[in-house]
Tab-separated table of C-alpha atoms in Angstrom:
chain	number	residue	atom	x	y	z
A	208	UNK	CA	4.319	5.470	-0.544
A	209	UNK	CA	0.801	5.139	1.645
A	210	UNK	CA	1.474	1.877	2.791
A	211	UNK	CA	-0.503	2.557	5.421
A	212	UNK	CA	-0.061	3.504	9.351
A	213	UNK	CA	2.107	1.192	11.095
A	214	UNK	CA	4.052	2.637	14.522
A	215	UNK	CA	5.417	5.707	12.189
A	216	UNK	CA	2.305	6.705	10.818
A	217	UNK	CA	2.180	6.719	7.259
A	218	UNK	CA	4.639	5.791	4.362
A	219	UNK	CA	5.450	7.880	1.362
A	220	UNK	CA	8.433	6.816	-0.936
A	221	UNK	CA	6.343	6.117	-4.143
A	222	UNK	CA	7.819	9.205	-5.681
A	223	UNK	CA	4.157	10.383	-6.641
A	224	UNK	CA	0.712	11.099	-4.738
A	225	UNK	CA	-1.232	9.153	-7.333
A	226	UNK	CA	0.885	6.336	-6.214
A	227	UNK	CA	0.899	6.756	-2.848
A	228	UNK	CA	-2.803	6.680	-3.117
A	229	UNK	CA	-2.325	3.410	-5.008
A	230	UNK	CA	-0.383	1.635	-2.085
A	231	UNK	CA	-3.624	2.415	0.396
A	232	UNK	CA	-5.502	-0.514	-1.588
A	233	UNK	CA	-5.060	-4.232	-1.632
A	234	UNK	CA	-3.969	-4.069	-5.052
A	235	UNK	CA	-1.556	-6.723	-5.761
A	236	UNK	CA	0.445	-6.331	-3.018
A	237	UNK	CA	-2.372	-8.040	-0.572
A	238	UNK	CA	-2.145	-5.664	1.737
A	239	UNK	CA	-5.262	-4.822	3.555
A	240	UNK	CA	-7.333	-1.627	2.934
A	241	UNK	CA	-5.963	0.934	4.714
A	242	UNK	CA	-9.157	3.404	3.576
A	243	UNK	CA	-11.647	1.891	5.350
A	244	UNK	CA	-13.454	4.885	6.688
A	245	UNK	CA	-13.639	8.742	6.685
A	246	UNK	CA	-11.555	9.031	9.513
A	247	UNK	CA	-8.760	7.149	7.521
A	248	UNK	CA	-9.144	8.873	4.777
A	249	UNK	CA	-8.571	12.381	6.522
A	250	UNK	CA	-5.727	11.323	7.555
A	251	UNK	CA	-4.378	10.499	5.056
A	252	UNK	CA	-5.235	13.221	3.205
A	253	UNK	CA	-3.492	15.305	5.542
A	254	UNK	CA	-0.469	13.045	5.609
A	255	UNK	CA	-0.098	13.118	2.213
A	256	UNK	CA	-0.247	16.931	2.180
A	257	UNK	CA	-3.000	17.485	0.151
A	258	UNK	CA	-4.719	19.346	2.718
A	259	UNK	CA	-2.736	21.519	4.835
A	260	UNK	CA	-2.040	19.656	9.170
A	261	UNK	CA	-4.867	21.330	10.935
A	262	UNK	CA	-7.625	21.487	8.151
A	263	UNK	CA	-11.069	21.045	9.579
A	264	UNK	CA	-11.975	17.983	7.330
A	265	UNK	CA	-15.422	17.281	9.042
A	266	UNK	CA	-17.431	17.364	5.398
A	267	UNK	CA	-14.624	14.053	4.697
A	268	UNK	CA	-17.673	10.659	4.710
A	269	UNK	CA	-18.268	7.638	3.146
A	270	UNK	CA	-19.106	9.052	-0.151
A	271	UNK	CA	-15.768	10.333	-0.033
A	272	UNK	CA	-13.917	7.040	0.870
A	273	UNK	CA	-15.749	5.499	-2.406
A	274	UNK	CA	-14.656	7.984	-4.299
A	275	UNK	CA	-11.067	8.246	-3.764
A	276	UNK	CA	-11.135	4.222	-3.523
A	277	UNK	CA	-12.481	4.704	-7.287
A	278	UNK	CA	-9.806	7.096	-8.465
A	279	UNK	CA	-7.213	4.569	-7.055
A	280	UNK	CA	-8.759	1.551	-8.548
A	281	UNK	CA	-8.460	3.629	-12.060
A	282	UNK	CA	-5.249	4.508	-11.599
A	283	UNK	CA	-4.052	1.221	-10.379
A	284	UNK	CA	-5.383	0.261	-13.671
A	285	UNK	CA	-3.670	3.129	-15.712
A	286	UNK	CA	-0.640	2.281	-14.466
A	287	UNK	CA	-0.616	-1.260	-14.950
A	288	UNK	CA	-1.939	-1.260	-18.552
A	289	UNK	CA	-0.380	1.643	-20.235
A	290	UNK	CA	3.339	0.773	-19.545
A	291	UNK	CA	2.506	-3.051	-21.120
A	292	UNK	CA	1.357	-1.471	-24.160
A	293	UNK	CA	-2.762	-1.968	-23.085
A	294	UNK	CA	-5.293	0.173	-23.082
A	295	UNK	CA	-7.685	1.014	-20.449
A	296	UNK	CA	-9.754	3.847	-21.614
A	297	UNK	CA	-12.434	3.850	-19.000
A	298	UNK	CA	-10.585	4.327	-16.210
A	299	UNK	CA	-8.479	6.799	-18.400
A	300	UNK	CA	-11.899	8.337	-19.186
A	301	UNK	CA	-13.008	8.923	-15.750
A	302	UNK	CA	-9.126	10.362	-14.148
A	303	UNK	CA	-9.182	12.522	-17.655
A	304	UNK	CA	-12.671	13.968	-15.903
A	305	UNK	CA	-11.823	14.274	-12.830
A	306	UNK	CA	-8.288	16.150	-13.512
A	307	UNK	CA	-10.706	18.636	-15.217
A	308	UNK	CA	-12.007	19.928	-12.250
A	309	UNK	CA	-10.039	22.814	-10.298
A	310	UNK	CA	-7.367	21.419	-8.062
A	311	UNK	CA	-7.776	23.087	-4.550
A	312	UNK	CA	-6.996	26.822	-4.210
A	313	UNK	CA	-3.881	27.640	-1.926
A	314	UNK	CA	-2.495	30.249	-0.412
A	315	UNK	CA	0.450	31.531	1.756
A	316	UNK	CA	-0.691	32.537	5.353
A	317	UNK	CA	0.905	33.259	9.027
A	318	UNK	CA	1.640	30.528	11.215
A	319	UNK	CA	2.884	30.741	15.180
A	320	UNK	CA	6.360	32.877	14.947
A	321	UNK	CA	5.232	34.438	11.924
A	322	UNK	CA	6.418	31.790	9.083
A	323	UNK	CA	4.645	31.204	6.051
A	324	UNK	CA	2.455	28.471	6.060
A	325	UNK	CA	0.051	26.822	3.390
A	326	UNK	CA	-3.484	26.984	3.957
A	327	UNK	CA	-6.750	26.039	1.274
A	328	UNK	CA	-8.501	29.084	0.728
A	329	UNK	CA	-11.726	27.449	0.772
A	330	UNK	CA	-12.806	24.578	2.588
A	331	UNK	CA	-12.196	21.199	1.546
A	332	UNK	CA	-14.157	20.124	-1.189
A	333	UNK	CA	-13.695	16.660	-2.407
A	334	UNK	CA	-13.658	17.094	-6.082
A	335	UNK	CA	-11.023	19.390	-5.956
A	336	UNK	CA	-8.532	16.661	-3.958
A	337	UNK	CA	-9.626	14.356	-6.297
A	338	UNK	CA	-8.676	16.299	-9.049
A	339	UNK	CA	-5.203	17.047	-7.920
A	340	UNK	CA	-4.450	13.368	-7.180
A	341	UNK	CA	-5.843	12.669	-10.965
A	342	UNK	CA	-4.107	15.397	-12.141
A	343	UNK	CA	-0.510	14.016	-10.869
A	344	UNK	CA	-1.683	10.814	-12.348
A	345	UNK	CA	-2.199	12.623	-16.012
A	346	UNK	CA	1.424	14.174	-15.444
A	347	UNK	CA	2.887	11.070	-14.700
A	348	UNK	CA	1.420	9.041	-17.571
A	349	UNK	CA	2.265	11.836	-20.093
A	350	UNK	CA	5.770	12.495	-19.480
A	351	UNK	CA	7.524	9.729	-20.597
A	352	UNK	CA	11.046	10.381	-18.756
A	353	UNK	CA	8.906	9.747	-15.452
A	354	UNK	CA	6.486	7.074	-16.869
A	355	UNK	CA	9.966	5.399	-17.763
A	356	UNK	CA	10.464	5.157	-14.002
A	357	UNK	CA	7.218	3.314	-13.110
A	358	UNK	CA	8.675	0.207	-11.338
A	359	UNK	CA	6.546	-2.531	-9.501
A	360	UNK	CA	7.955	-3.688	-6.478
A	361	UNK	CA	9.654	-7.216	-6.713
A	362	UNK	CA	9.484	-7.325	-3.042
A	363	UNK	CA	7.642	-11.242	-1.597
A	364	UNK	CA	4.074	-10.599	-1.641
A	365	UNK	CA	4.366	-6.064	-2.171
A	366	UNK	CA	4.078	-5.545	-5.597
A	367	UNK	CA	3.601	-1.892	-5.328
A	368	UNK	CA	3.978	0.638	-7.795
A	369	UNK	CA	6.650	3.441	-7.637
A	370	UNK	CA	8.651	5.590	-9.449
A	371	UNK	CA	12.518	4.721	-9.627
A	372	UNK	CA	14.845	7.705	-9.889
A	373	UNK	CA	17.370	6.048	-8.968
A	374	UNK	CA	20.893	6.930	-10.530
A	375	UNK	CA	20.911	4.053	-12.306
A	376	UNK	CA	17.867	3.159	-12.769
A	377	UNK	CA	17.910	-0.364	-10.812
A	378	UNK	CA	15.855	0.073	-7.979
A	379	UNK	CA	14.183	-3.134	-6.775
A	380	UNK	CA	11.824	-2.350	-3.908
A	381	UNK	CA	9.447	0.252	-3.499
A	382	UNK	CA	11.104	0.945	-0.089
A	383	UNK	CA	14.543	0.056	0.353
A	384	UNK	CA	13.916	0.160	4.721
A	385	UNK	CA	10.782	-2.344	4.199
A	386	UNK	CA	10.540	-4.211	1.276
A	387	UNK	CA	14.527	-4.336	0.600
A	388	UNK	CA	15.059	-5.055	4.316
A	389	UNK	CA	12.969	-8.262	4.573
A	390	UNK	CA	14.940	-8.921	1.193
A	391	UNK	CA	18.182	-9.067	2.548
A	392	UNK	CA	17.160	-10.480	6.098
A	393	UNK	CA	15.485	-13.329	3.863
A	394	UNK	CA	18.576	-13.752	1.253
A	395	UNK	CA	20.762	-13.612	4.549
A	396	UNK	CA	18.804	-16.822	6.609
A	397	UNK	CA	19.316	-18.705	3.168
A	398	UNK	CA	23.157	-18.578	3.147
A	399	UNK	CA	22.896	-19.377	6.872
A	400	UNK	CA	20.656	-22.009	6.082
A	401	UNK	CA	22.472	-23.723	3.593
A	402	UNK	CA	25.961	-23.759	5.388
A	403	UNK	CA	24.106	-25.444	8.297
C-alpha cells in the first residue's frame, strides 16, 4: 500500500492500486497527506506503475492533485460503505464516470540491452490515470471473491484498507513488517511489563 515515502520510498502491499491510492490520504488511519503537491503526486504515480520510471510527467499540477485526492476520497467511501451493506451512490456515480474514460494506451518498446519495456504511447493525460485507478476500483467492488478480501487494518491508530489473500483468510494488518511489527513489539513490552 502507498503509505507514503519513508527511508524506502513508497509502500505497496494493499493488494490493489485503488487502495494504494487510498493509504496516500489521512483517511482513518491519521496519517498525514502524503499528496500534497504535483511533485508528490508524480511520484507516486510512477511508483505505483501507472506511468512507466522515466515518463516526462511535467503536465502533472495542482488540478491534478485535487483530482486524484477526489477519486480517493470516493473510493475511500466505496469501500467503506458497500461491504457494511450502505450505499454511497455519489461517489459510486462519479468512479462509474471516470472508469468510462480510456485507461492509458501502452505499448511494448526497447530499453538499454534490448529488453522489452512498457512505455504510454501518448503522453500522460490525467483522465486516463484516473480512469485506470477507478477502473481497478469497479473490478474490485464487482467481484465478490476479491471484495470478500477487503480487510481494514486493526493495526493502533492505521486503519487502512487492503485486500487479504491470505491462505486463510486471517490477516490482521495491512502490512505484516509495519503495522504487525509494532503489534508484536507492543504485545511483547506488555508481557515484559507485567512480569516486572
Amino acid at each position: 500500500m502507498a503509505a507514503g515515502p519513508s527511508s524506502y520510498g513508497w509502500r505497496f502491499d494493499a493488494g490493489r492500486i485503488c487502495l494504494d491510492l487510498v493509504a496516500t490520504g489521512m483517511g482513518t488511519s491519521g496519517a498525514c497527506e502524503q499528496l500534497d503537491r504535483p511533485a508528490r503526486l508524480a511520484d507516486w504515480l510512477v511508483a505505483s506503475g501507472l506511468v512507466p520510471k522515466g515518463t516526462p510527467l511535467a503536465a502533472v499540477d495542482d488540478s491534478w492533485v485535487a483530482r486524484f485526492r477526489e477519486l480517493r476520497a470516493g473510493i475511500d467511501l466505496l469501500m467503506t460503505a458497500e461491504p457494511a451493506g450502505r450505499s454511497a451512490d455519489g461517489a459510486l456515480d462519479r468512479i462509474n464516470a471516470l472508469a468510462a474514460v480510456a485507461p492509458p494506451g501502452l505499448r511494448a518498446v526497447r530499453g538499454k540491452g534490448g529488453v522489452l519495456v512498457r512505455a504510454l504511447s501518448g503522453g500522460p493525460a490525467c483522465d486516463a490515470l484516473l480512469a485506470a485507478v477507478a477502473r481497478d476500483a469497479v473490478e474490485l467492488l464487482t467481484d465478490p471473491v476479491a471484495r470478500a478480501g477487503l480487510r481494514r487494518c486493526e493495526g493502533d491508530a492505521c486503519g487502512r484498507l487492503y485486500l487479504d489473500t491470505s491462505r486463510g483468510r486471517r490477516r490482521r494488518w495491512c502490512s505484516s513488517e509495519v503495522c504487525g511489527n509494532r503489534e508484536r513489539v507492543a504485545r511483547h513490552r506488555r508481557r515484559v511489563k507485567a512480569v516486572s
